[in-house]
XYZ file of C-alpha atoms in Angstrom:
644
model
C 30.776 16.897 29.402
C 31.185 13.689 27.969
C 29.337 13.228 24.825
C 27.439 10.243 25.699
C 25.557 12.289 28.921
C 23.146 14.764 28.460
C 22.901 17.989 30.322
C 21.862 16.049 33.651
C 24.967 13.464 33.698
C 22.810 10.681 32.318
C 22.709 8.760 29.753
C 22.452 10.902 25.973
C 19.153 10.543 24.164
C 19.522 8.412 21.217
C 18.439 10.465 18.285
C 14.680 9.801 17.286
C 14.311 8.422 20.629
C 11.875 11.753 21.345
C 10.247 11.103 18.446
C 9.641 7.654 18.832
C 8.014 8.339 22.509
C 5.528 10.665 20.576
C 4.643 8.424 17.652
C 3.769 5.594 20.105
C 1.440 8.628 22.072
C -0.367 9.499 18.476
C -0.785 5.819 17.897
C -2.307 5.498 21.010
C -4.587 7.834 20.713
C -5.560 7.250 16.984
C -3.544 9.908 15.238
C -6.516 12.331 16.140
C -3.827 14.924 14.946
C -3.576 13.967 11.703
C -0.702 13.200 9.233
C 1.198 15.916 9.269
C 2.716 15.264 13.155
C 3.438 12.142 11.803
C 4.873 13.343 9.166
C 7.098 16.101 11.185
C 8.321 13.036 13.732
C 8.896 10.256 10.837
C 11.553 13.293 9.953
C 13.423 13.036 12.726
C 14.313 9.853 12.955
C 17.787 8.942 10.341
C 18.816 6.317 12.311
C 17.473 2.480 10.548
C 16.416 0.923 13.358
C 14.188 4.048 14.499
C 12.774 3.565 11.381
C 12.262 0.433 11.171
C 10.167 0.543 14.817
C 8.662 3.148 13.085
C 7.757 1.274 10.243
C 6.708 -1.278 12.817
C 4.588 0.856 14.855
C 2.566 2.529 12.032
C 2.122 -1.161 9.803
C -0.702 -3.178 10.642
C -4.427 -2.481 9.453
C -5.752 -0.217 12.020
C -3.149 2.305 12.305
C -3.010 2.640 8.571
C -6.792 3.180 8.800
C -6.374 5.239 11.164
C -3.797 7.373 9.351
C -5.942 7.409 6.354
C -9.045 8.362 7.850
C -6.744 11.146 9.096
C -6.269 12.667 5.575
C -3.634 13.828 3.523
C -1.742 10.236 2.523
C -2.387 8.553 -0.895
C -2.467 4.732 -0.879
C -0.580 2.262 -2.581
C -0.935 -1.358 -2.602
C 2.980 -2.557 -3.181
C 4.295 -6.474 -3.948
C 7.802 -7.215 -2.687
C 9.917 -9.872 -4.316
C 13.434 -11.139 -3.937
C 16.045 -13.578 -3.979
C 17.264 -13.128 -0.045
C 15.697 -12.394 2.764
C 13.943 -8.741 3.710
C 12.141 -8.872 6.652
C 12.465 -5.732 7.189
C 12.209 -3.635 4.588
C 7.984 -3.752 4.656
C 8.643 -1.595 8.176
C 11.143 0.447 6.266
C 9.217 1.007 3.583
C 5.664 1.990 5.562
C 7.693 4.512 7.618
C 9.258 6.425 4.891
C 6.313 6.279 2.680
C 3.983 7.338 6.000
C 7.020 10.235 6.143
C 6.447 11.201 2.234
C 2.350 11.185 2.612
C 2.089 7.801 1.221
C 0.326 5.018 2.994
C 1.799 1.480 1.840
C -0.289 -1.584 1.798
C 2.450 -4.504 1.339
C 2.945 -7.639 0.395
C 6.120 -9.764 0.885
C 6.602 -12.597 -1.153
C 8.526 -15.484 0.455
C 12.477 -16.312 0.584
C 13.473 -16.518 -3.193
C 10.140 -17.094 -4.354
C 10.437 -14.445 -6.778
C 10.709 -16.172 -10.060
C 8.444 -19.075 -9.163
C 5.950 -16.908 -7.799
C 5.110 -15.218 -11.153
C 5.578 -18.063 -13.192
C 3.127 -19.896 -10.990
C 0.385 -17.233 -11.435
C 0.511 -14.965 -8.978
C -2.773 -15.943 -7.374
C -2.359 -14.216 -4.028
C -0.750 -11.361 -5.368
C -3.169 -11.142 -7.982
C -5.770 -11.096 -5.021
C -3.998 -8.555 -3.320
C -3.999 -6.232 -6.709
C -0.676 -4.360 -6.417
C -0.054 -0.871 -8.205
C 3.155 -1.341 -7.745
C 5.312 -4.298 -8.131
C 8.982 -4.296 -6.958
C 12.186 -7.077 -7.001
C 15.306 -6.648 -5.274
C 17.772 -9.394 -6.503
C 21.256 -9.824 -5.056
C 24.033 -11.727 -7.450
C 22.355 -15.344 -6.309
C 20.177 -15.168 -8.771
C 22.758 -15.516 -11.056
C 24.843 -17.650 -9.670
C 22.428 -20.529 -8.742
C 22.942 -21.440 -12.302
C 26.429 -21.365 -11.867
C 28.319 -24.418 -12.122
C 31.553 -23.192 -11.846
C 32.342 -19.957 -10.305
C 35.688 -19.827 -11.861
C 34.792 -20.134 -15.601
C 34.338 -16.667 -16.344
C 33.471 -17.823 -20.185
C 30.774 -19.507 -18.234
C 29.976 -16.847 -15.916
C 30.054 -14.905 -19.374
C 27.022 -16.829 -21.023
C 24.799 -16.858 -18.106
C 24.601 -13.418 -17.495
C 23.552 -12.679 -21.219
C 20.619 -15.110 -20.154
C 19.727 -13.892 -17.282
C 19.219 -10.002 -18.493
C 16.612 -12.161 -20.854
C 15.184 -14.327 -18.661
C 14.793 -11.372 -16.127
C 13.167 -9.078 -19.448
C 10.919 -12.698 -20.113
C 9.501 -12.763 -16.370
C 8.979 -8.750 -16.327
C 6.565 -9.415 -19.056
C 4.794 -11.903 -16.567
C 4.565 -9.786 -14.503
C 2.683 -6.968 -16.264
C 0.746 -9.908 -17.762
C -0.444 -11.611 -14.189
C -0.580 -8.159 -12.525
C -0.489 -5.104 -13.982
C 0.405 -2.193 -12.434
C 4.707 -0.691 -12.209
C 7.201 -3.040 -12.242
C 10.265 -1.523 -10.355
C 13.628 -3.673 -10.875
C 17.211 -2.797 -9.829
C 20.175 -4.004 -11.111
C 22.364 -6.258 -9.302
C 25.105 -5.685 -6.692
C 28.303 -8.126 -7.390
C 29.556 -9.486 -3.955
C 33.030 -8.944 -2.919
C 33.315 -12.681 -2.051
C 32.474 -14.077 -5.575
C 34.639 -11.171 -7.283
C 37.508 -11.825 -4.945
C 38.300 -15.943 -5.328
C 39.029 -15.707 -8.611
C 42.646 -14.755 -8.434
C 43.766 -13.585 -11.796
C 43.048 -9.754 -12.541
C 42.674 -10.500 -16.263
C 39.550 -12.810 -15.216
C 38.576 -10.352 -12.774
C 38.585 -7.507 -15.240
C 36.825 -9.821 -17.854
C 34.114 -10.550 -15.001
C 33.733 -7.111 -14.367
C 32.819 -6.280 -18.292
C 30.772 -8.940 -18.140
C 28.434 -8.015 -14.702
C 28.710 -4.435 -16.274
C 26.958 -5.741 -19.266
C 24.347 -7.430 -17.565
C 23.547 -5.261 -15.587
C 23.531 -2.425 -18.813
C 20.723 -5.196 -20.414
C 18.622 -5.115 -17.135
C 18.638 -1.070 -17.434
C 17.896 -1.227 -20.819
C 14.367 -2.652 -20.023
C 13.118 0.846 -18.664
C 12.992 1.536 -22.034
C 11.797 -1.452 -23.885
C 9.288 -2.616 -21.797
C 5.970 -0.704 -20.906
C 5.487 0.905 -17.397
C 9.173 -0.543 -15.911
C 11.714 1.497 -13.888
C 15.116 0.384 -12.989
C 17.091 1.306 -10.003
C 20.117 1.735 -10.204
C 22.116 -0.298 -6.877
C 25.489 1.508 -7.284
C 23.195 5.124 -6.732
C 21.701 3.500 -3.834
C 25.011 2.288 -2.308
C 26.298 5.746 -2.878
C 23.825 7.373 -0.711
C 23.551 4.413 1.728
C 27.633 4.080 1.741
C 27.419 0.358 1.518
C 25.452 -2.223 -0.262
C 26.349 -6.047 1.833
C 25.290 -6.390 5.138
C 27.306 -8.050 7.815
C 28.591 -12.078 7.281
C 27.346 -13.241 10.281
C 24.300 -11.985 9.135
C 24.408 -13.756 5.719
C 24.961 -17.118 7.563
C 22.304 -16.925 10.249
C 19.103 -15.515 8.577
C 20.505 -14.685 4.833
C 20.401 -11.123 5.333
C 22.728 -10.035 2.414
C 22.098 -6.783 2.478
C 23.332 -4.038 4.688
C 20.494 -2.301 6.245
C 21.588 1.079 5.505
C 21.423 -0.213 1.773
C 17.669 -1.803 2.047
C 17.031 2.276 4.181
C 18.228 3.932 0.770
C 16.331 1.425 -1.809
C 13.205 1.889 0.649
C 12.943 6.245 -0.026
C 13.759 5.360 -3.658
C 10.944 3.161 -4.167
C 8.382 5.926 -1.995
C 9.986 8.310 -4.533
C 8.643 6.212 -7.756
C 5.491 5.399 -5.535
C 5.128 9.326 -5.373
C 6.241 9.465 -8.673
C 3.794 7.255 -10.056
C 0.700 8.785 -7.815
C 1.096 12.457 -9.705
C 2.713 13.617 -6.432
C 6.114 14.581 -7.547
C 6.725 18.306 -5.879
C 6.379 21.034 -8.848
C 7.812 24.014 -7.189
C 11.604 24.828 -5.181
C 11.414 27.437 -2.722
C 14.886 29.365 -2.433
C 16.230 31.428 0.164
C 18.853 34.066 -1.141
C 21.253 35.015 1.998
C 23.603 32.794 2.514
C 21.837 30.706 0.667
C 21.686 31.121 -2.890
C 24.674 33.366 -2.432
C 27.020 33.666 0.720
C 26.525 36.878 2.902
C 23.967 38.626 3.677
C 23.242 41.666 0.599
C 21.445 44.222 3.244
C 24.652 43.903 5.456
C 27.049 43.243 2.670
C 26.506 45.309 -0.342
C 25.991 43.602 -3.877
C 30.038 43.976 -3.724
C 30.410 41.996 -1.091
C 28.348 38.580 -1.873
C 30.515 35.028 -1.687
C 29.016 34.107 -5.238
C 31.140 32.115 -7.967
C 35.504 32.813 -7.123
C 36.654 30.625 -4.714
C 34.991 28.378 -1.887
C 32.579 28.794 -0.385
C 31.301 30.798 -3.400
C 31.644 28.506 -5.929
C 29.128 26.587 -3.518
C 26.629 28.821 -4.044
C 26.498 29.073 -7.305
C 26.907 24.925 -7.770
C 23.162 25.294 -5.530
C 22.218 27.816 -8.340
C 23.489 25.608 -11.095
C 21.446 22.555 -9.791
C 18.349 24.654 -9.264
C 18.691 25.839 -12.850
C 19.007 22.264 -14.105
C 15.822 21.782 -12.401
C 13.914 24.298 -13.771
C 14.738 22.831 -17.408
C 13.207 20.102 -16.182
C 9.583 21.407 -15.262
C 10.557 22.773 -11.847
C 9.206 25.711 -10.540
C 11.370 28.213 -8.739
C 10.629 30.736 -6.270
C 12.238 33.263 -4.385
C 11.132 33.232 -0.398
C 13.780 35.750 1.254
C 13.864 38.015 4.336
C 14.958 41.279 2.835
C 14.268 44.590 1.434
C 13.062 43.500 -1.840
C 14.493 46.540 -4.304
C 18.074 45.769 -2.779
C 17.148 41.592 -3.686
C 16.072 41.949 -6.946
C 19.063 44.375 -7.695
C 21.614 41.715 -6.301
C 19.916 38.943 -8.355
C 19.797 41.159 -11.287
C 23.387 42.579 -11.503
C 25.356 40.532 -9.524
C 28.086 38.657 -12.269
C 28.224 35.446 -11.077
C 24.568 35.300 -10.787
C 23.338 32.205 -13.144
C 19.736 32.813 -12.060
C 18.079 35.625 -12.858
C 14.755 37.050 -12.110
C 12.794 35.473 -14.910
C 14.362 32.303 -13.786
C 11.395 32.929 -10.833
C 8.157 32.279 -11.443
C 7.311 34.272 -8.114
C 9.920 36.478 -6.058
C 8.816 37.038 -2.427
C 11.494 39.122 -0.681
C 9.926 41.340 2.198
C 10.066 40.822 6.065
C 7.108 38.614 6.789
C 7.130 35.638 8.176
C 8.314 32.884 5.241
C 5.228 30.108 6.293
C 2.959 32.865 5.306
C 4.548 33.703 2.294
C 4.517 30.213 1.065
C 0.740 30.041 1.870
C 0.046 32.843 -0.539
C 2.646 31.344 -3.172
C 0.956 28.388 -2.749
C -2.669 29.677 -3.856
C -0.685 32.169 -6.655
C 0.439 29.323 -8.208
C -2.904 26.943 -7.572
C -0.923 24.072 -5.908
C -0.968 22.496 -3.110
C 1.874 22.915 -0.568
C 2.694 19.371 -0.652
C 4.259 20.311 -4.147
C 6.565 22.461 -2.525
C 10.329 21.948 -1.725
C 11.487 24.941 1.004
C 15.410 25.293 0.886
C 17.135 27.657 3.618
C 20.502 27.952 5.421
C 18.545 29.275 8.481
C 17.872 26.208 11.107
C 15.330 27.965 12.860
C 13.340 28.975 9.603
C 13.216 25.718 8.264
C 11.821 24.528 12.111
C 9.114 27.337 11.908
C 7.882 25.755 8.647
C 7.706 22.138 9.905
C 6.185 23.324 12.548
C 3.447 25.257 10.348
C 3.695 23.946 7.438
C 4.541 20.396 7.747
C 2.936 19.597 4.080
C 5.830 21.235 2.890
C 8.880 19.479 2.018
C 11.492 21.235 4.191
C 15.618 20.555 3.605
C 17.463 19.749 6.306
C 20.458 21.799 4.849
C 24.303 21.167 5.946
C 26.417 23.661 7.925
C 28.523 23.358 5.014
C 27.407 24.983 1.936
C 29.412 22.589 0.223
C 27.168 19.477 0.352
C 24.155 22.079 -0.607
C 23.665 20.901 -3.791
C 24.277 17.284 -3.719
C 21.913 17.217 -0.274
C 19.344 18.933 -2.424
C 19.558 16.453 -5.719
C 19.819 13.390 -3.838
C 16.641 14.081 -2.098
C 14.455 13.438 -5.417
C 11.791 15.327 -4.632
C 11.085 16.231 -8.325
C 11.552 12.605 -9.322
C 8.921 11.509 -12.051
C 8.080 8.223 -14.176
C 8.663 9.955 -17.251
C 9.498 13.783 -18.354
C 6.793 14.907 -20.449
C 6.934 18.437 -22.856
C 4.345 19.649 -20.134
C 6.506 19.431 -17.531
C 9.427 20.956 -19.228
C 7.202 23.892 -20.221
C 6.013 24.404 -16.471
C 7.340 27.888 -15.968
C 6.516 29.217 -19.077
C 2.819 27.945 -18.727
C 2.859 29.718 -14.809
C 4.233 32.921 -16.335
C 1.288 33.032 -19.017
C -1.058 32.207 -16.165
C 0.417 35.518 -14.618
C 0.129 37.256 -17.984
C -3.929 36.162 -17.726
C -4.418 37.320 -14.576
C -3.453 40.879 -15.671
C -5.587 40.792 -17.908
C -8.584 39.659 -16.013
C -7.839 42.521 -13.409
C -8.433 44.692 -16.211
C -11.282 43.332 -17.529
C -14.706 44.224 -16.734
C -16.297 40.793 -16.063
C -15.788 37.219 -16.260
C -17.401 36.922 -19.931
C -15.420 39.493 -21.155
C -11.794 38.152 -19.826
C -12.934 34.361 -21.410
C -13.504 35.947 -24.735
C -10.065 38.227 -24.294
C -8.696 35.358 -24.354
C -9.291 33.659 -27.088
C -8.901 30.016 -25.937
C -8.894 27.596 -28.154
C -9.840 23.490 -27.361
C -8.344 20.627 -29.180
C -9.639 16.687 -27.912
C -7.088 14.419 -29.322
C -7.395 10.576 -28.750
C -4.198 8.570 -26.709
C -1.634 8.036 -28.773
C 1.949 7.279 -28.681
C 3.131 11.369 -28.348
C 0.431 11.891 -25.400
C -0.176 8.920 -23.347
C 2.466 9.203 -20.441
C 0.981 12.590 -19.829
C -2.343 11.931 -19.840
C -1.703 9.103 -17.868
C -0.194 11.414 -15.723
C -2.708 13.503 -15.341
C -5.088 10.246 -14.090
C -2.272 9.681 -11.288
C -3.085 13.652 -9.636
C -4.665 13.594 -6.308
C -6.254 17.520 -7.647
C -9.083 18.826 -6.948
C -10.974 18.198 -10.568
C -10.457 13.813 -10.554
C -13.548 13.634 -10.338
C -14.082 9.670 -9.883
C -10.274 8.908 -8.772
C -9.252 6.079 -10.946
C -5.621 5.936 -12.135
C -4.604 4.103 -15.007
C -1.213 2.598 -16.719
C 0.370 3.304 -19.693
C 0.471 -0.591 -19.989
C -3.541 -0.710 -19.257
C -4.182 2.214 -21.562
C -2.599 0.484 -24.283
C -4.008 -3.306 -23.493
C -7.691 -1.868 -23.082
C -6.705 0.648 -26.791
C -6.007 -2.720 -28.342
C -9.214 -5.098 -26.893
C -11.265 -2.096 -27.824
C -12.428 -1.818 -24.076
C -12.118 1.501 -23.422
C -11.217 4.768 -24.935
C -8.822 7.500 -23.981
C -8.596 11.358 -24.497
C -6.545 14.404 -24.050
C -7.251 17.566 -24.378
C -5.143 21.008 -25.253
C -5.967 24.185 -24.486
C -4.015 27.621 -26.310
C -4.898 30.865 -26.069
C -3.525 34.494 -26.743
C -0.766 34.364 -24.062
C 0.487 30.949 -25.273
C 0.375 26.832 -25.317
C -1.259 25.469 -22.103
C -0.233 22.043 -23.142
C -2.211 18.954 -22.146
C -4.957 19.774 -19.365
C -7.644 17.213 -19.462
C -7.358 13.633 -19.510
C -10.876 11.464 -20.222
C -11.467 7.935 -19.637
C -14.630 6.396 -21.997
C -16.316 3.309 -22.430
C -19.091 1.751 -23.923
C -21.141 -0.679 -21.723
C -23.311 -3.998 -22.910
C -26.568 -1.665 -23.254
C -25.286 0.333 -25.327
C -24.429 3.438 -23.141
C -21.231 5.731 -22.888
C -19.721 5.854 -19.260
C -17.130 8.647 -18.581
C -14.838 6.325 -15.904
C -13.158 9.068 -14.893
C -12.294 12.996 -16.121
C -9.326 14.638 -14.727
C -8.917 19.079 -15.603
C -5.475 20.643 -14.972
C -6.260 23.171 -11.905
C -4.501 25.548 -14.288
C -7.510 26.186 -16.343
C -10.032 26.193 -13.423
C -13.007 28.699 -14.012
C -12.779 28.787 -17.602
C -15.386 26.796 -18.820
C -13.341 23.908 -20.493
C -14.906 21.284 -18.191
C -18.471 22.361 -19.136
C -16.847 22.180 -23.418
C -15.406 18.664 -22.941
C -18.638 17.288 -21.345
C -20.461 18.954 -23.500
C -18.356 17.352 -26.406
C -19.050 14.165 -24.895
C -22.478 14.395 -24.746
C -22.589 15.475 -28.369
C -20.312 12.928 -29.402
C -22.435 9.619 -27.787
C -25.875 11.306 -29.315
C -23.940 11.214 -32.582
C -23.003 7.616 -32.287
C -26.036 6.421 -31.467
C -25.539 6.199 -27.610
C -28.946 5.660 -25.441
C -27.675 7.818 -22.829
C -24.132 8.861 -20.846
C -23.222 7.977 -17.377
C -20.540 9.131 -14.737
C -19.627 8.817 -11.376
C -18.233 10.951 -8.740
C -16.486 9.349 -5.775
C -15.414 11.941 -3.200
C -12.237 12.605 -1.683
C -10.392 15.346 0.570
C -9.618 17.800 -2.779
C -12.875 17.144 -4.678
C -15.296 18.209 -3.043
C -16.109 22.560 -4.471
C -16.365 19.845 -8.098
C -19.251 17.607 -6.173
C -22.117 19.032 -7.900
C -20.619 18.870 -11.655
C -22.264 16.227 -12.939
C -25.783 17.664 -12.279
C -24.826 21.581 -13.567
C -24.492 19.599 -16.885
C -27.257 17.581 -16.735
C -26.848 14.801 -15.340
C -29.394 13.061 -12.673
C -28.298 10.963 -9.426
C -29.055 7.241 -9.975
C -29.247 5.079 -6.570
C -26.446 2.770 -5.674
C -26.129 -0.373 -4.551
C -22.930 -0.842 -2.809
C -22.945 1.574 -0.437
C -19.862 3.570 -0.946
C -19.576 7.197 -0.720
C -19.329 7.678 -4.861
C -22.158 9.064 -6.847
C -23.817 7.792 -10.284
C -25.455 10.237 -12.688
C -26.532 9.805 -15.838
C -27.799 12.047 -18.887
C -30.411 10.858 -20.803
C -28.844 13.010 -24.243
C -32.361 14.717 -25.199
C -31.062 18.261 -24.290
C -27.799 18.979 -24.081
C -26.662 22.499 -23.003
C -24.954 25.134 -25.172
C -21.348 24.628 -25.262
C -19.245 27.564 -24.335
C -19.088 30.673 -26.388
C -15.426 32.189 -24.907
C -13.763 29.101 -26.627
C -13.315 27.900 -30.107
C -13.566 24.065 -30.224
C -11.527 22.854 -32.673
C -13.190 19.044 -33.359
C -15.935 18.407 -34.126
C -19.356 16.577 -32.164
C -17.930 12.991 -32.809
C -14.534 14.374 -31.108
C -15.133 11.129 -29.016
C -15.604 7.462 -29.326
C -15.589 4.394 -27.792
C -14.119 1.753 -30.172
């Protein structure tokens, strides 16, 4: 059969073409299904202009109402700049973030108004409010300023000022808007490379980009809340950068679309990134998998693990996943096996680089794996949209899209060869900024485990808190703790209790006006350091009373009365200082709502409110405050927190 007929003789369904047919049905009938379908059918479609129909089909105010009204996305309000024309990356960009349970709000700036856009104020974009603020520039940016292409001594001084007129805007930017600022550095064309003739010059031109472009990376680090692409790791997974000449003429599409595709999931991923929705945990098959061959078939003996292809496969997958878990990532084993003869392999097998305290949970048994990830998923106290499922099985990974499409499934090669490098360039554990809490993830889950033993053995609540000995330290935002607490604003968990997310670039601007007040807080105990688990927004208002804008717990510490001890802290604190009374305010959301009655179990009385929404005021009036916990030792004392 030819391979351009299906089955019937006719014509071959283009791929995504299914899926397509059913996203237009859901759309019609206002996603009454819910994200995930939409989810599982953005997945299916590779090809770009799928996607961008896609993108298409799902943009517009009313389906992304409808989506959100649906549940499960977290919004972002993104501003696109450029120096060439991207018409469609907006669709691009709404399908892949609708595919990675983020709903885009977007702005496009017009043709090459990039520069004079920010210079000129921003007024519409600062009306639009972005949380996220993103510039592709090709090498026209550069060259407008160009008088002679040739002069590569030129060429030479222009690019050392543009890396510092580019780091002179960024600053704009934060100024006029706010927000992250994602940048990329800048593709060289073949065509401007290629007329100079001389491969001195060209070499010299190359050093020179090179450094440029080294400058423009260089602002991740010196300048506040900035990330920088990188456009040679985009072209690498797009296989091309430049779109088509014709192209270029006609409607100044430079680049390729495949390219814009690639930069369009690597701008959800810092989206994700930047909403506390990186995944946290990487579930691992182990037959064929993990190793090659199957160890109740094969004996220990007999495993494809390390040696020669396609073992040394394997074991680059096991390399990668132990490069992750240095990193904060969680790894678990999810297996169809016998699970003495598993752990035995993992344990003794030579070649084996992971062992089974690499695992923070090792589920080997014959039960279906969607139900095994359920229970891993409440284990752990996650949610399985922070979960990454990896298998060489085709029809396991379909049974979890199918019923668990939250979790991030891999569409894994026939070839275990491209395991690992189809795994990494995924990005699933992406994140703004590695903090010592995220590189101390498995320990902290393997402590949690060591608690839980000890609260099976204990003979009631009060008695496991005070076995415990947990002890509570507030410390204010400072240089060593802001990008985590900050991070902790950015979770979509079930204790954010009022939902606003803040930048390190705010936290520092409102530190320095005096405006506001931010607080982390640490919590150790007998079984080890749980790092930083709370995160507290303060302020003072004109009459003289505190406001808590928003108070964020780690679900790791749940149930152990370190929410009632930081409130409580609070309240003692603002009586201390004089405060006439403390106000908060819950706004409710998908994951809050078991935390909806807080506020009032501490205190605190409903006020009425004028605008309508959903959200809840309370206030405390400070002329009893409760006890504060007696299973932890607080470390500060009552004026732990401020507001100036």
């Amino acid at each position: 059969m030819s391979p351009d007929l299906d089955a019937v003789g006719g014509p071959a369904a283009r791929p995504g073409a299914t899926a397509m047919r059913e996203l237009r049905a859901l759309k019609r009938g206002g996603f009454p299904s819910g994200g995930p379908p939409v989810r599982t059918l953005l997945s299916e479609i590779d090809e770009v202009l799928d996607l961008e129909a896609a993108g298409a089909l799902l943009g517009g105010a009313v389906p992304l109402e409808q989506l959100a009204a649906a549940g499960g996305f977290a919004g972002q309000r993104m501003a696109l700049l450029g120096s060439t024309t991207m018409d469609s990356l907006p669709h691009l960009l709404t399908a892949v973030g609708v595919r990675e349970g983020v709903l885009p709000r977007i702005r496009l700036s017009g043709f090459n108004q990039w520069r004079f856009e920010i210079l000129a104020g921003a007024a519409e974009l600062k009306e639009f409010e972005p949380g996220v603020v993103a510039c592709l520039l090709d090498d026209s940016a550069v060259f407008e300023a160009v008088t002679d292409p040739l002069d590569v001594a030129e060429l030479e001084e222009r690019c050392q000022a543009f890396a510092e007129e580019l780091a002179q805007w960024a600053t704009a930017v934060r100024e006029s808007l706010g927000g992250l600022l994602v940048l990329c550095t800048l593709p060289l064309s073949p065509l401007r490379r290629d007329r100079i003739t001389d491969y001195r010059s060209k070499a010299r031109l190359d050093a020179v980009w090179n450094r440029m472009n080294a400058a423009v990376a260089d602002l991740a680090a010196g300048q506040p809340a900035t990330v920088v692409l990188s456009h040679s790791a985009i072209a690498a997974h797009a296989g091309t950068v430049f779109g088509g000449d014709r192209m270029r003429h006609v409607a100044a599409h430079v680049f390729a679309p495949e390219f814009l595709k690639a930069y369009a999931e690597e701008l959800v991923r810092v989206v994700r990134a930047g909403l506390g929705r990186a995944a946290k945990c990487l579930l691992l098959d182990l037959d064929n998998t993990l190793w090659g061959g199957v160890v109740g078939d094969d004996d220990i003996g007999g495993l494809k693990l390390g040696g020669a292809y396609p073992g040394t496969a394997h074991l680059e997958l096991q390399a990668l996943a132990r490069d992750l878990m240095r990193q904060g990532v969680m790894l678990a084993v999810v297996s169809k096996n016998d699970d003495q003869i598993a752990r035995e392999a993992v344990a003794t097998h030579p070649e084996m680089l992971l062992r089974e305290d690499s695992f923070v949970r090792f589920r080997a048994n014959w039960d279906p794996k969607p139900d095994n990830v359920r229970a891993l998923a409440d284990e752990l106290n996650i949610g399985l949209d922070a979960m990454v499922f990896v298998d060489d099985n085709p029809v396991e990974r379909g049974l979890m899209r199918r019923l668990l499409p939250e979790v991030a499934t891999v569409e894994m090669p026939r070839d275990p060869a491209r395991y690992a490098a189809t795994l990494a360039a995924r990005g699933d554990f992406n994140l703004l900024e590695l903090t010592e809490e995220d590189r101390d993830r498995t320990e902290l889950y393997r402590a949690r485990a060591r608690r839980a033993e000890l609260e099976s053995t204990a003979g009631n609540l009060e008695d496991y808190l005070r076995a415990l000995g947990s002890e509570l330290t507030v410390e204010p935002a400072g240089p060593l703790n802001t990008a985590r607490i900050v991070q902790l604003f950015g979770k979509t968990n079930q204790f954010n209790l009022a939902g606003v997310r803040y930048s390190e670039t705010e936290v520092a601007q409102r530190l320095a006006e005096g405006t506001g007040a931010f607080f982390g807080a640490r919590l150790t105990d007998h079984y080890g350091d749980n790092g930083l688990i709370a995160a507290l927004a303060l302020r003072e208002q004109d009459d003289g009373v505190w406001e808590i804008e928003n108070f964020v717990l780690s679900c790791r510490v749940f149930s152990r009365n370190v929410e009632d001890a930081l409130v409580g802290l609070v309240l003692r604190s603002a009586r201390k200082y004089g405060a006439r009374a403390v106000t908060a305010r819950f706004r409710p959301t998908p994951k809050n709502a078991r935390f909806a009655a807080f506020y009032p179990a501490q205190g605190f009385t409903p006020l009425p409110t004028e605008d309508g929404s959903p959200s809840v005021l309370f206030r405390h009036d400070l002329a009893v405050t409760a006890d504060l916990p007696g299973s932890i030792r607080i470390t500060n004392d009552e004026g732990a927190f401020h507001v100036r």
